[in-house]
Tab-separated table of N, CA and C in Angstrom:
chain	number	residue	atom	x	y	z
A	28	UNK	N	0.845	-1.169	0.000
A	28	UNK	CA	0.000	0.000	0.000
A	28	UNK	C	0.893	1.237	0.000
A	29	UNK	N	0.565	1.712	-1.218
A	29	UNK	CA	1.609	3.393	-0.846
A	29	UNK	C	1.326	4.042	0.245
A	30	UNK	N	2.279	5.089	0.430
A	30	UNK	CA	2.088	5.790	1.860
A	30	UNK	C	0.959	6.958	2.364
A	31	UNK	N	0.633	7.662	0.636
A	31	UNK	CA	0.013	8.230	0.863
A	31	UNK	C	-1.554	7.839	1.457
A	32	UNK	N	-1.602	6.563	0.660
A	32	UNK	CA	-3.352	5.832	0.943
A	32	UNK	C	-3.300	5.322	2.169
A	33	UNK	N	-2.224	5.156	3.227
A	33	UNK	CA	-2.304	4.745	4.129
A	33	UNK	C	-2.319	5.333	5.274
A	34	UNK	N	-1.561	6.716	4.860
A	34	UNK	CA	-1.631	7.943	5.811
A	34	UNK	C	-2.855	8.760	5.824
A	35	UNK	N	-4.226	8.451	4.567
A	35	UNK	CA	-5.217	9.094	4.354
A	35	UNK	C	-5.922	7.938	4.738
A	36	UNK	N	-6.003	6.365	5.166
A	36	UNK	CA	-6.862	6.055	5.772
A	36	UNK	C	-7.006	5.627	7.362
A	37	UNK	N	-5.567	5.685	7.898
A	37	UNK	CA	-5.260	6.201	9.347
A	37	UNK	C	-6.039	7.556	9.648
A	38	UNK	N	-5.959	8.547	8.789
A	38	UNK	CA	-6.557	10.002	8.841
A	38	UNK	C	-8.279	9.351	9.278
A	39	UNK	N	-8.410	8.857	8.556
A	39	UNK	CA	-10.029	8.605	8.569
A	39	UNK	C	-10.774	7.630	9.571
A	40	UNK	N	-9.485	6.647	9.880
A	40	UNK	CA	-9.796	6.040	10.676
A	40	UNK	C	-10.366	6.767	12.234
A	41	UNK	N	-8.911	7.723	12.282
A	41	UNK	CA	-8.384	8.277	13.593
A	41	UNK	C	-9.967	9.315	13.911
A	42	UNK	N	-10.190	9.739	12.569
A	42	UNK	CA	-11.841	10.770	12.599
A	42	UNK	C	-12.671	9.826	13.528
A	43	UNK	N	-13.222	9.019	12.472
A	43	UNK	CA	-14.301	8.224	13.007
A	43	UNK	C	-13.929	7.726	14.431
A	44	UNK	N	-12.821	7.176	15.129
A	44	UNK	CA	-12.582	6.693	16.654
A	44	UNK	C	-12.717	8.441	17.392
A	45	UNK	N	-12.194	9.591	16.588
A	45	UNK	CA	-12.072	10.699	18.147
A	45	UNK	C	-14.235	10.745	17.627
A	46	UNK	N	-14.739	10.941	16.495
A	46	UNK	CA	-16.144	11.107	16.813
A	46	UNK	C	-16.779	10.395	17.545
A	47	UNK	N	-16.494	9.148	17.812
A	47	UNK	CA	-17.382	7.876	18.113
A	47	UNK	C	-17.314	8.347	19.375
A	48	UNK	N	-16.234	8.474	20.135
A	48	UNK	CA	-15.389	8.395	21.454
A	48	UNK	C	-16.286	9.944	21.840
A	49	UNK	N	-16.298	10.982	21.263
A	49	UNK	CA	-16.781	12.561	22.102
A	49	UNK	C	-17.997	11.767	21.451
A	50	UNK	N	-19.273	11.231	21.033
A	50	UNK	CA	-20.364	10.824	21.331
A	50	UNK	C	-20.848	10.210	22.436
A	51	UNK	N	-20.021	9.276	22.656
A	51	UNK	CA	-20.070	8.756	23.608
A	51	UNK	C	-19.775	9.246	24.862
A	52	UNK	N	-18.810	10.238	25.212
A	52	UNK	CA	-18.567	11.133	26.813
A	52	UNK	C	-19.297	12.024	26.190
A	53	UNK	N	-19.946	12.647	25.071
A	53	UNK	CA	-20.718	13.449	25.422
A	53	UNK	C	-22.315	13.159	26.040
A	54	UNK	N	-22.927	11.640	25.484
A	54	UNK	CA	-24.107	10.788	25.822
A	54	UNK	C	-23.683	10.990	27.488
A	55	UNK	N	-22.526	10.464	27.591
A	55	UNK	CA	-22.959	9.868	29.343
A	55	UNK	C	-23.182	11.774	29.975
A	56	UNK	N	-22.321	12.373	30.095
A	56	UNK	CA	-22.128	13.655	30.372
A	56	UNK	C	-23.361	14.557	30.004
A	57	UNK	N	-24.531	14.285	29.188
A	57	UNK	CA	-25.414	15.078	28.719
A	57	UNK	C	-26.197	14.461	29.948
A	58	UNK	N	-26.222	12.994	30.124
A	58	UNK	CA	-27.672	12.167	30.694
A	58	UNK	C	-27.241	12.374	32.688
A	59	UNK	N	-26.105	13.039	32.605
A	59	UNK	CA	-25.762	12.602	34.195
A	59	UNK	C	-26.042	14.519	34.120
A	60	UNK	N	-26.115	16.042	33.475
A	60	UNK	CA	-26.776	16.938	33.246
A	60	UNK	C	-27.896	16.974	33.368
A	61	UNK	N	-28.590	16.346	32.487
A	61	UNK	CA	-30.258	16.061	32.539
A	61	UNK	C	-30.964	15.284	33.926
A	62	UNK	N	-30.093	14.469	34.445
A	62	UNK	CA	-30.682	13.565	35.656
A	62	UNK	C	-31.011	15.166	36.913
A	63	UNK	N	-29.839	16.187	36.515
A	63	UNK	CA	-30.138	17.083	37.577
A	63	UNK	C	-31.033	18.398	37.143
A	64	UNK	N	-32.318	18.042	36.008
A	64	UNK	CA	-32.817	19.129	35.294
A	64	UNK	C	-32.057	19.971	34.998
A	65	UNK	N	-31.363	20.126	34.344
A	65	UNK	CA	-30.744	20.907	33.741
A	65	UNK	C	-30.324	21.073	31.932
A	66	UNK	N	-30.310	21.991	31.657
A	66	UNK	CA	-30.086	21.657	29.777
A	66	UNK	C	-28.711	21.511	29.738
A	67	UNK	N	-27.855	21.399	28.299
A	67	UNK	CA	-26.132	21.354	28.773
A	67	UNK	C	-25.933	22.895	28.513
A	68	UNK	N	-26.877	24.128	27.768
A	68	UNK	CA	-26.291	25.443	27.743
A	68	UNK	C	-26.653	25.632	29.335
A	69	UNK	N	-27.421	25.618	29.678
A	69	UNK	CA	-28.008	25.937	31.213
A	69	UNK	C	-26.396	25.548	32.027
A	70	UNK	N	-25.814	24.528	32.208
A	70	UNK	CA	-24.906	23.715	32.822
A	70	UNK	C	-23.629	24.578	32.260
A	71	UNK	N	-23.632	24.683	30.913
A	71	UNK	CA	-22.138	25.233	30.341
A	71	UNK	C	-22.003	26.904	31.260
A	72	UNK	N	-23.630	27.618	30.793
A	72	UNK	CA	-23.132	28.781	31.803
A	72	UNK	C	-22.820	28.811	33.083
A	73	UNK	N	-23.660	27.797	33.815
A	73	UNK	CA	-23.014	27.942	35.193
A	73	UNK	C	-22.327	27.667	35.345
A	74	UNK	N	-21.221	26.674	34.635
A	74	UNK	CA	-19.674	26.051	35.143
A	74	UNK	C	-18.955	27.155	34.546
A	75	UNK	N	-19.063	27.908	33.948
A	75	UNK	CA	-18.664	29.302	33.459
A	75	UNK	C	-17.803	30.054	34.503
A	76	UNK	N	-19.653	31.028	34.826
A	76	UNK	CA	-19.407	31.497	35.864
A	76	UNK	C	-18.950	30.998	37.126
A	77	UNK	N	-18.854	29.568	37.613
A	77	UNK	CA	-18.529	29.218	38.915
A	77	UNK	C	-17.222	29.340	38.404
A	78	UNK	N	-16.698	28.642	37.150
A	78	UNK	CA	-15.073	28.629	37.368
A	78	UNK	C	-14.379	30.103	36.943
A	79	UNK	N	-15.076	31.220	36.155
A	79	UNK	CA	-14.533	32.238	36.005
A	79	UNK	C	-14.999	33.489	35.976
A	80	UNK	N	-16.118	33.351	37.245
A	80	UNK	CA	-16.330	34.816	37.771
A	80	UNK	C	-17.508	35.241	36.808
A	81	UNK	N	-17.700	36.450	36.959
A	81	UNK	CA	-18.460	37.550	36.583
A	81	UNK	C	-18.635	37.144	35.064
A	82	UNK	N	-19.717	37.621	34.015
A	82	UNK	CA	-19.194	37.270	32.404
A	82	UNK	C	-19.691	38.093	31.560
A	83	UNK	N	-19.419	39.133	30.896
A	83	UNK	CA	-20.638	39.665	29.779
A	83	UNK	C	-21.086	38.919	29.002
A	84	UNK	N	-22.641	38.574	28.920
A	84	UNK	CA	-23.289	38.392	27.640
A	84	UNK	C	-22.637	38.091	26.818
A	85	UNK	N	-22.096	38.564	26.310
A	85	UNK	CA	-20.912	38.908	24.504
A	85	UNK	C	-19.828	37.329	25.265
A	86	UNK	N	-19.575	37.688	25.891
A	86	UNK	CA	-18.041	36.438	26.724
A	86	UNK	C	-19.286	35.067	26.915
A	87	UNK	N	-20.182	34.856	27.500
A	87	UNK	CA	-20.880	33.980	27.504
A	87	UNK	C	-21.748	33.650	26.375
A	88	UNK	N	-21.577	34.026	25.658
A	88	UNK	CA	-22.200	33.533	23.618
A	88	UNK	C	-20.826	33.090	23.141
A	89	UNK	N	-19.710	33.711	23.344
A	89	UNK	CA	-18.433	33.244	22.667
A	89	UNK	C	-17.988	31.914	23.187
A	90	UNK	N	-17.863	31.947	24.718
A	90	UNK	CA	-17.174	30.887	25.426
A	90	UNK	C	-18.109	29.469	25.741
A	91	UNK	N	-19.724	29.719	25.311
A	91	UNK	CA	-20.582	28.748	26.023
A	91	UNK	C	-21.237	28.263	24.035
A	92	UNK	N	-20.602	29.141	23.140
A	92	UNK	CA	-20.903	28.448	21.624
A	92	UNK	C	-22.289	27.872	21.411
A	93	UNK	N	-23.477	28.476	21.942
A	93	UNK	CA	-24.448	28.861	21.177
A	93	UNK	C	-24.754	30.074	20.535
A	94	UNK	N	-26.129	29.874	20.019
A	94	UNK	CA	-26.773	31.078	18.982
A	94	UNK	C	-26.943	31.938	20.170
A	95	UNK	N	-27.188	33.554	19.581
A	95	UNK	CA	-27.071	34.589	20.222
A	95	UNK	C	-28.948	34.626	21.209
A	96	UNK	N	-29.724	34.198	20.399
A	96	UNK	CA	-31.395	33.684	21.027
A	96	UNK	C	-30.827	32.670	21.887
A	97	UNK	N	-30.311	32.036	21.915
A	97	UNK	CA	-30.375	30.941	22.657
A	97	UNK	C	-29.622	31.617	24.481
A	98	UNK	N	-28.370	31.872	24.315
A	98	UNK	CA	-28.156	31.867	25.244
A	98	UNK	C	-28.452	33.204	26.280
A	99	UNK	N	-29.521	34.166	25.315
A	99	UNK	CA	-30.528	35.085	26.159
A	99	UNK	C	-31.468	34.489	26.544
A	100	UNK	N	-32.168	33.687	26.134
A	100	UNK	CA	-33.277	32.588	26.616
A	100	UNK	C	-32.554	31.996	27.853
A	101	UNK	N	-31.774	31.889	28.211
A	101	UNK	CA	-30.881	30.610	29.199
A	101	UNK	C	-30.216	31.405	30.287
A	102	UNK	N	-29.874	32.538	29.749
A	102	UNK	CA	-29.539	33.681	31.308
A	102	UNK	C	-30.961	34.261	31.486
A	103	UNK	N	-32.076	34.006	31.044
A	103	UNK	CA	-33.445	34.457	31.217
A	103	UNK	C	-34.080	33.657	32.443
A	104	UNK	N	-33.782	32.551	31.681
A	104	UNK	CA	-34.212	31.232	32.326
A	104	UNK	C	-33.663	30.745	33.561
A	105	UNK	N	-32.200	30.959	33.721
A	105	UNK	CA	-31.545	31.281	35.256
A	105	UNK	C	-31.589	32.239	35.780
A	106	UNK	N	-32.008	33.336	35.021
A	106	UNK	CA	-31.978	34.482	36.168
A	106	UNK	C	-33.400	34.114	37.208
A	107	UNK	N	-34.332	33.743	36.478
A	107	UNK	CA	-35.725	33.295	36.450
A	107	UNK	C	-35.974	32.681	37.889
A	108	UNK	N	-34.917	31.332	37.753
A	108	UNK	CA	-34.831	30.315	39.136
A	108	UNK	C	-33.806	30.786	40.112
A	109	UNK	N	-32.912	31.744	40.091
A	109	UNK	CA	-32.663	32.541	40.762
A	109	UNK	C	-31.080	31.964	40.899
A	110	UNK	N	-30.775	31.524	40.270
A	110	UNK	CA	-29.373	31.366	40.127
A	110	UNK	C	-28.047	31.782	39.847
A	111	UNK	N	-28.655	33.164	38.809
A	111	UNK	CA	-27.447	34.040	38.283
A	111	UNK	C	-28.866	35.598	38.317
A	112	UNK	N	-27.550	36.346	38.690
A	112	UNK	CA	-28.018	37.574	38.181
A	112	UNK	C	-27.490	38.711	37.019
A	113	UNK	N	-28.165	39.896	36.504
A	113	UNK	CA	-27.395	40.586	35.446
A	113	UNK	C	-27.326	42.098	36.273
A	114	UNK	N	-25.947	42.458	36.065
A	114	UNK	CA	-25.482	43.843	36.454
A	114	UNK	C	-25.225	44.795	35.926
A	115	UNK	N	-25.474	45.862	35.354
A	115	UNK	CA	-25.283	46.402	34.115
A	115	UNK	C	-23.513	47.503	34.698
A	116	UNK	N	-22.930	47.327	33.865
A	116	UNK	CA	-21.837	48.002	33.906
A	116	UNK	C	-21.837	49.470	34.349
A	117	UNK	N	-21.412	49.758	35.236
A	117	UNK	CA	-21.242	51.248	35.624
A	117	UNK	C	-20.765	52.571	34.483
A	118	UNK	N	-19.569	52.020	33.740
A	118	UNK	CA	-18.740	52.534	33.060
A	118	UNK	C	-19.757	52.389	31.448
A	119	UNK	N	-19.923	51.617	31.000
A	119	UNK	CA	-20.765	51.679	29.856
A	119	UNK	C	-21.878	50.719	29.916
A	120	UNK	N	-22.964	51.229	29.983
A	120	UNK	CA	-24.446	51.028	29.991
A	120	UNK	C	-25.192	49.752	29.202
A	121	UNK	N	-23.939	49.737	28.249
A	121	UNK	CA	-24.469	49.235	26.696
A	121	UNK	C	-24.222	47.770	27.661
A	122	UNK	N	-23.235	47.671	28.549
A	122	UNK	CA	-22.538	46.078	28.604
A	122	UNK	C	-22.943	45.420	30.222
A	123	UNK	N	-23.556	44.265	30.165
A	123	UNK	CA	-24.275	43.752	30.781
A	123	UNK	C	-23.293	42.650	31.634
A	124	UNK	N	-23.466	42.260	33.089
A	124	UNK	CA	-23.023	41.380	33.236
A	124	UNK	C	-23.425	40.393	34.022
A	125	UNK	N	-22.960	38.902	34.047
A	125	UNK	CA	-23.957	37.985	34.748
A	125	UNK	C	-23.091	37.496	35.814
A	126	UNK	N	-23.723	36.873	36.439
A	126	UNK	CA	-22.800	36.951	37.971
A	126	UNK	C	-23.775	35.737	38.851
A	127	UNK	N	-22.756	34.581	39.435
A	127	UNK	CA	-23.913	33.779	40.352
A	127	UNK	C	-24.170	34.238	41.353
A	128	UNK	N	-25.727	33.780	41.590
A	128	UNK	CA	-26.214	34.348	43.182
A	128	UNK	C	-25.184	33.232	43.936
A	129	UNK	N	-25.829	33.119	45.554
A	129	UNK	CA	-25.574	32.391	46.420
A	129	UNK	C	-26.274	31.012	46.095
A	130	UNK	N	-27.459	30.978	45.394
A	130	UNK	CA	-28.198	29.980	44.904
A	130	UNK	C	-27.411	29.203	43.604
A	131	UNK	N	-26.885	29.844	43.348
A	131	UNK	CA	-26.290	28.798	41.558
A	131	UNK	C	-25.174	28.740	42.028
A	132	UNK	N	-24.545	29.352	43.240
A	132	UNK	CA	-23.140	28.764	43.739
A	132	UNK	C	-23.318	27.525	44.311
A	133	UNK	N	-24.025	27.526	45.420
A	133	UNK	CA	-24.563	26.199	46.422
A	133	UNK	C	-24.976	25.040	45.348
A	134	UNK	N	-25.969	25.188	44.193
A	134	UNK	CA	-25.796	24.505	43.167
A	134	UNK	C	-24.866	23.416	42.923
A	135	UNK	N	-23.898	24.828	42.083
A	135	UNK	CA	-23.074	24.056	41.541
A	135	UNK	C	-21.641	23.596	42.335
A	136	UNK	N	-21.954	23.466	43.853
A	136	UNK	CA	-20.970	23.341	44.765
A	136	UNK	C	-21.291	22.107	44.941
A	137	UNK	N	-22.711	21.488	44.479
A	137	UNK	CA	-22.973	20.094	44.583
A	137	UNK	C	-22.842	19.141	42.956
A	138	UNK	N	-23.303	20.007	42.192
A	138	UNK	CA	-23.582	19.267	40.813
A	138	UNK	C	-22.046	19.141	40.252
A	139	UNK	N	-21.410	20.224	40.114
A	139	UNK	CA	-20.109	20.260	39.666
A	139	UNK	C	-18.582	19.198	40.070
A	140	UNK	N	-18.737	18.846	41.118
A	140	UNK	CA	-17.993	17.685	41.915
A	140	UNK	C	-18.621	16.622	41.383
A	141	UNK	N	-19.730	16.179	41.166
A	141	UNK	CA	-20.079	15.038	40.773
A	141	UNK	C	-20.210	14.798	39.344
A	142	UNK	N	-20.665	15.488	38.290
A	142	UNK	CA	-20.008	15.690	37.285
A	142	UNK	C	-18.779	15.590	36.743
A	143	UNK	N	-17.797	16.187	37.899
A	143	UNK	CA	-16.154	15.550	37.554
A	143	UNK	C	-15.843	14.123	37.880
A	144	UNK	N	-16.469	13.855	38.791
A	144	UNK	CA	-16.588	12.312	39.139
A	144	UNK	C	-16.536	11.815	37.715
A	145	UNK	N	-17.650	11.948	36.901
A	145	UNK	CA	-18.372	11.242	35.750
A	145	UNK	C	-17.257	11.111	35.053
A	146	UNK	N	-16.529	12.420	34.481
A	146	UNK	CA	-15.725	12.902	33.662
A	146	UNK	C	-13.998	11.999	34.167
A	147	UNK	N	-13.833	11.868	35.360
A	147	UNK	CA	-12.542	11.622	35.596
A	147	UNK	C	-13.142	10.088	35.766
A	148	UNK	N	-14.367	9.408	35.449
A	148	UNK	CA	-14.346	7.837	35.929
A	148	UNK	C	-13.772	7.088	34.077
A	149	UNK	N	-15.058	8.660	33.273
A	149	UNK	CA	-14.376	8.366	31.971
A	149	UNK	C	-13.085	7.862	31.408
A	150	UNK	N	-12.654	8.721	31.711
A	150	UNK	CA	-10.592	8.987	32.267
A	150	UNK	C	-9.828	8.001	32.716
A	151	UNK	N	-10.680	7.119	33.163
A	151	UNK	CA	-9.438	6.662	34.455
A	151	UNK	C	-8.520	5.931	33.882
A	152	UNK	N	-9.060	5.136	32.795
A	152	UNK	CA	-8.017	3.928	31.999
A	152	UNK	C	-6.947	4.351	31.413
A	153	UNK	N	-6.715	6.030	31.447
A	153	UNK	CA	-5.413	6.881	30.748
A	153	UNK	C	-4.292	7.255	31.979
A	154	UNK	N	-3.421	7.031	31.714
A	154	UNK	CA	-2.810	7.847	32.879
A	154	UNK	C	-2.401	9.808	32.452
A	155	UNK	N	-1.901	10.056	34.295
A	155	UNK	CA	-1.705	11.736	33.468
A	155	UNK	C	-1.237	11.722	32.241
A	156	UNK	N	-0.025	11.035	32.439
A	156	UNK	CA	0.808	11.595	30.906
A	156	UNK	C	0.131	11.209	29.842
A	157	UNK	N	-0.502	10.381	29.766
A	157	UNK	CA	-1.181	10.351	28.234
A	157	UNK	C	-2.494	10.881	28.286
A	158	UNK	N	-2.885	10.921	29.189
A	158	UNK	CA	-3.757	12.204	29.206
A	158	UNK	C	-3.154	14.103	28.844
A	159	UNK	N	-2.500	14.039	29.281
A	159	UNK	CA	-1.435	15.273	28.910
A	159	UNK	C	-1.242	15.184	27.218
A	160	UNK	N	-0.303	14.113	26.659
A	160	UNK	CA	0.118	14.063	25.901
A	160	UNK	C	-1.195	13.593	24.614
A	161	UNK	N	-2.417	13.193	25.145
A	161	UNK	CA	-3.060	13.358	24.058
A	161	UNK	C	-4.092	14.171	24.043
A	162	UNK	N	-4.011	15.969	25.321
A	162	UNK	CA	-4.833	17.155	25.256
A	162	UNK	C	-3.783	17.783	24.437
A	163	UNK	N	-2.636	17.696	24.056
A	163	UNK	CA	-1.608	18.365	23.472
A	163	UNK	C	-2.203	17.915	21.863
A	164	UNK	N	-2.084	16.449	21.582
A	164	UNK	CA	-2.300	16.155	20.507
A	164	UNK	C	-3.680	16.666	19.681
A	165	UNK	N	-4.712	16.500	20.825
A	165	UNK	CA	-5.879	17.540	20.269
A	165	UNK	C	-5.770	18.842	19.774
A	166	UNK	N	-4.753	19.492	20.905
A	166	UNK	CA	-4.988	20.889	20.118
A	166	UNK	C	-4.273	20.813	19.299
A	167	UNK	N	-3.184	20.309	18.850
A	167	UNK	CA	-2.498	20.014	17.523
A	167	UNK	C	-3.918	20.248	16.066
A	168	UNK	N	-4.913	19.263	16.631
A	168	UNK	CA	-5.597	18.870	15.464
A	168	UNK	C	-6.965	19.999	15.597
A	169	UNK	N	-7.388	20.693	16.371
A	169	UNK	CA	-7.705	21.323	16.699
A	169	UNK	C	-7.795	22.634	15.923
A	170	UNK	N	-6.145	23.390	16.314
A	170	UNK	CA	-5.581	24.602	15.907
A	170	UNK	C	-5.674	24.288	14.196
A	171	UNK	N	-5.335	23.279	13.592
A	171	UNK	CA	-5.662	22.972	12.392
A	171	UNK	C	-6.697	23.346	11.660
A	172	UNK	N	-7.798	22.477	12.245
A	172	UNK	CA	-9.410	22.543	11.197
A	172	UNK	C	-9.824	23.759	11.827
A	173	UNK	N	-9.227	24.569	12.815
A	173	UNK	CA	-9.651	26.160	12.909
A	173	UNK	C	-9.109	27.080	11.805
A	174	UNK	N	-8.130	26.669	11.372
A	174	UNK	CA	-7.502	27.688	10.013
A	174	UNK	C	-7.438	27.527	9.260
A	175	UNK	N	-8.611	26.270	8.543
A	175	UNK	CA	-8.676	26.000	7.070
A	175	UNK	C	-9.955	26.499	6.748
């Protein structure tokens, strides 16, 4: 087999195992979300804000990668159950910001630990280093299909 047909069906192979594989931690990880009512944008903003503070609107559409309806519906919808609130900027009016109450902290002071559970039981059959060495290799492939 020449090299090239073999290096283009390793390529294809390697696709189909990383898709199969994020279907699958994403299935278990969506259903252990949902067991605690929750949607996964609902979940993405609050692990957001628990792990990085305060967020504008604009930073939470970029960093949480839904549609711009969607994730006003979803800080609507938490502000709603009382979990996050919005602060409007002192300095410019135009820029909004969301922020957890004491309620979406206590939350996610319970949901968030157990969730990593899920995530690190996923895990366990890797050790660090190849866990290391194949978050490196992702963004390798990553940084790629971002600049074509």
């Amino acid at each position: 087999m020449e090299n090239g047909k073999t290096e283009k069906n390793t390529s294809l192979k390697l696709f189909i195992v990383l898709h199969l594989a994020f279907k699958s931690i994403d299935q278990v990880a969506h259903q252990h979300i949902k067991a605690k009512d929750m949607s996964i944008t609902e979940f993405g903003v609050l692990e957001l804000l628990y792990h990085k503070g305060k967020q504008t609107i604009n930073n939470l559409r970029q960093r949480v990668l839904v549609a711009s309806s969607s994730i006003s519906y979803v800080v609507n919808e938490l502000e709603q159950d009382g979990y996050i609130e919005k602060q409007k900027c002192t300095e410019d009016k135009r820029v909004t910001y969301i922020h957890l109450t004491d309620a979406g902290r206590k939350m996610m002071d319970s949901v968030f630990p157990e969730h990593q559970k899920v995530i690190e039981e996923i895990m366990s059959d890797l050790s660090d280093e190849e866990k290391y060495e194949l978050t490196e290799m992702l963004k390798v492939i990553g940084k790629k299909a971002a600049n074509m």
